[in-house]
mmCIF file of N, CA and C in Angstrom:
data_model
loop_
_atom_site.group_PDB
_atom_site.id
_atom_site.type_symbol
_atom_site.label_atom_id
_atom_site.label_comp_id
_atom_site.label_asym_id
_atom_site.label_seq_id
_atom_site.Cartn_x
_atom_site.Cartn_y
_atom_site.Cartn_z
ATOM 1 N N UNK A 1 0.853 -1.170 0.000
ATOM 2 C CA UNK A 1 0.000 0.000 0.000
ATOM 3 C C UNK A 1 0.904 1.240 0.000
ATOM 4 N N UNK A 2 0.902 2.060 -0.817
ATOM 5 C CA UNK A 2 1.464 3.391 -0.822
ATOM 6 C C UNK A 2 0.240 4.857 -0.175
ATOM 7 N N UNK A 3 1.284 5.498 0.746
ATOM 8 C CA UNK A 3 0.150 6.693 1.253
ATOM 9 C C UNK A 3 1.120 7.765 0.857
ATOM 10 N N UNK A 4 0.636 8.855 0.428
ATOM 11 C CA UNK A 4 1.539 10.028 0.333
ATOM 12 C C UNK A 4 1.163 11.255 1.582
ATOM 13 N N UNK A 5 1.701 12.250 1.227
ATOM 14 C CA UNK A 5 2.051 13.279 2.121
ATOM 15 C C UNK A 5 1.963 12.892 3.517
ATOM 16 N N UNK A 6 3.245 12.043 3.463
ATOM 17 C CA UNK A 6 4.343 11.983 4.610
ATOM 18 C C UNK A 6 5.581 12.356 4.613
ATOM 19 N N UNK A 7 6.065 13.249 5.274
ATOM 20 C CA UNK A 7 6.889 14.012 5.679
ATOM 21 C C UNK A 7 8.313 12.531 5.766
ATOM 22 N N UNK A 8 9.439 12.152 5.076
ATOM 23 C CA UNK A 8 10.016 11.799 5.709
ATOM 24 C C UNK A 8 11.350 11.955 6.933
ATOM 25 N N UNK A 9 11.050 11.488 7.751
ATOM 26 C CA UNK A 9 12.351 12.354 9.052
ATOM 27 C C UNK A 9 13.691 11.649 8.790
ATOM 28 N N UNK A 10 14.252 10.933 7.829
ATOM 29 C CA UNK A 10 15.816 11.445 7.716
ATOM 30 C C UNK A 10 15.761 12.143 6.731
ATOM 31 N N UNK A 11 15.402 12.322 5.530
ATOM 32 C CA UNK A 11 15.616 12.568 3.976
ATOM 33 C C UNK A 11 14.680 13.897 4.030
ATOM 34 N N UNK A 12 13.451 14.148 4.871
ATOM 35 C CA UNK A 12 12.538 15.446 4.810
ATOM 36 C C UNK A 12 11.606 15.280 3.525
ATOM 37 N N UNK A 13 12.085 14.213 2.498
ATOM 38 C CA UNK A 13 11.482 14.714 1.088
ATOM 39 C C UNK A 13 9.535 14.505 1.778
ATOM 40 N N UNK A 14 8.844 15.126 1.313
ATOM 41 C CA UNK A 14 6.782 15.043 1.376
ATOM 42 C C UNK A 14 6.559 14.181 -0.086
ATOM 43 N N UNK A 15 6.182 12.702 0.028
ATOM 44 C CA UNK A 15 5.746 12.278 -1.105
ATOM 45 C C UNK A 15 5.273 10.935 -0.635
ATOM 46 N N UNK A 16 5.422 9.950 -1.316
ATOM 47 C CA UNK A 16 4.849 8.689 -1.621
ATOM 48 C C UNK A 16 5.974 8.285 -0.252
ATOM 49 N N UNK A 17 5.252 7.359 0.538
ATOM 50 C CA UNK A 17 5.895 6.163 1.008
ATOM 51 C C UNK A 17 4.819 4.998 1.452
ATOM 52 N N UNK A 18 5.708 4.068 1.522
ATOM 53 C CA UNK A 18 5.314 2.329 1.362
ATOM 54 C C UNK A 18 5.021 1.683 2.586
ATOM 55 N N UNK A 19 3.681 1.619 2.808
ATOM 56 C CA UNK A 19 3.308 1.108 4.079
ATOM 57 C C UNK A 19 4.167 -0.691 3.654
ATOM 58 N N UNK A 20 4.583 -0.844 5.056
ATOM 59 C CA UNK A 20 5.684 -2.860 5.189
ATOM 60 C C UNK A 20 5.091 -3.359 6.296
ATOM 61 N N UNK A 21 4.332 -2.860 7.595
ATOM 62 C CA UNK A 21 3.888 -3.242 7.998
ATOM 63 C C UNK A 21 2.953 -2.854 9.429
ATOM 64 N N UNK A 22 2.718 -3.273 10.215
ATOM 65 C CA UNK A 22 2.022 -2.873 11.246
ATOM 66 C C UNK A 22 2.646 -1.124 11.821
ATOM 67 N N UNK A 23 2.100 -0.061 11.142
ATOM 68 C CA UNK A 23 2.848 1.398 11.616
ATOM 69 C C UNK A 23 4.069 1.494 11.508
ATOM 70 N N UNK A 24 4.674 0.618 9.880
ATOM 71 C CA UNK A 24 6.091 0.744 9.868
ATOM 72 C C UNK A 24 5.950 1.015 7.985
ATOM 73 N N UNK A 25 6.726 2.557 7.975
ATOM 74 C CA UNK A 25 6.485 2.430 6.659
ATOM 75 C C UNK A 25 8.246 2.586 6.109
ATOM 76 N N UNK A 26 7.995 2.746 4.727
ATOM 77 C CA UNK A 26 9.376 3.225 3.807
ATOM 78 C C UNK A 26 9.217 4.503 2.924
ATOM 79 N N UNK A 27 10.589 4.823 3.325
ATOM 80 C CA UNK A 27 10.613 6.507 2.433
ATOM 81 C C UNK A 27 10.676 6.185 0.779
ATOM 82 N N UNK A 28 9.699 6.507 -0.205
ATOM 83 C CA UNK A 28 9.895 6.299 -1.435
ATOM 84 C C UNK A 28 11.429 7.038 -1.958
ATOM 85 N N UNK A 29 12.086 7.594 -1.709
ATOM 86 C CA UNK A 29 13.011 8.774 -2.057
ATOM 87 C C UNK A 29 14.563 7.786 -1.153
ATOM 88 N N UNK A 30 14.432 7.809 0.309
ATOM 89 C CA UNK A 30 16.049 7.404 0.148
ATOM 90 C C UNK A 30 15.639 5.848 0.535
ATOM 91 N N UNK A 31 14.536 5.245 1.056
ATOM 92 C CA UNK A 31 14.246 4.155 1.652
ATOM 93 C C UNK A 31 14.511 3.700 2.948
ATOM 94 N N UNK A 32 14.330 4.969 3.879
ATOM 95 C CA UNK A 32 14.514 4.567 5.305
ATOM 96 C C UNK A 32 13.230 3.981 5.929
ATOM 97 N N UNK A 33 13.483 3.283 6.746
ATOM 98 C CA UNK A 33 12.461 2.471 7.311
ATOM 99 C C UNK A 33 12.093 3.221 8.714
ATOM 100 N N UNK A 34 10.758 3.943 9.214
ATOM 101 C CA UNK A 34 10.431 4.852 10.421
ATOM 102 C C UNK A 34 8.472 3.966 10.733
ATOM 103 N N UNK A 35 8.816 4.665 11.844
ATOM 104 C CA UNK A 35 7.483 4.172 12.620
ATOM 105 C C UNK A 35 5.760 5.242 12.406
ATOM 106 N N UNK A 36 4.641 5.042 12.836
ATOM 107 C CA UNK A 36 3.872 5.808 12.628
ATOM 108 C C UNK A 36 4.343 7.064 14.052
ATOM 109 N N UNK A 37 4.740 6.436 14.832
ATOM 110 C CA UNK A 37 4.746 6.921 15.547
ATOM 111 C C UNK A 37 6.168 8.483 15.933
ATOM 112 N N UNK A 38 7.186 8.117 14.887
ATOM 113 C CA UNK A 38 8.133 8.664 14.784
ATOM 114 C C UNK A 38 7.815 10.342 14.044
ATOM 115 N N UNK A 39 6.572 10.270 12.619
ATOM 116 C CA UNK A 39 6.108 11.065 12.076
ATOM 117 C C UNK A 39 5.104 11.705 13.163
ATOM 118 N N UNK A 40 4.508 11.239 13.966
ATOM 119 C CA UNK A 40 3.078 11.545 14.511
ATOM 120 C C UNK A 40 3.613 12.573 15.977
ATOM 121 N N UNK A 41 4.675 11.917 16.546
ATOM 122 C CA UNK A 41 5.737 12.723 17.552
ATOM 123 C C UNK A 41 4.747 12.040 18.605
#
């Protein structure tokens, strides 16, 4: 499943990333792996 406008927190890029699993997604841009909870603070 892809969701966009998420902010990613190493790379910063706002675009597409790749839900992998239970509140764990991937940055479409550098491919870091972060939590829902990491974006949400």
């Amino acid at each position: 499943m892809t969701v966009a406008d998420i902010s990613c927190p190493s790379c910063g890029a706002v675009g597409e990333v790749r839900k992998v699993g239970i509140g764990q997604y991937r940055c479409g841009d550098c491919g870091d792996e972060f939590s829902a909870e990491t974006v949400l603070g």
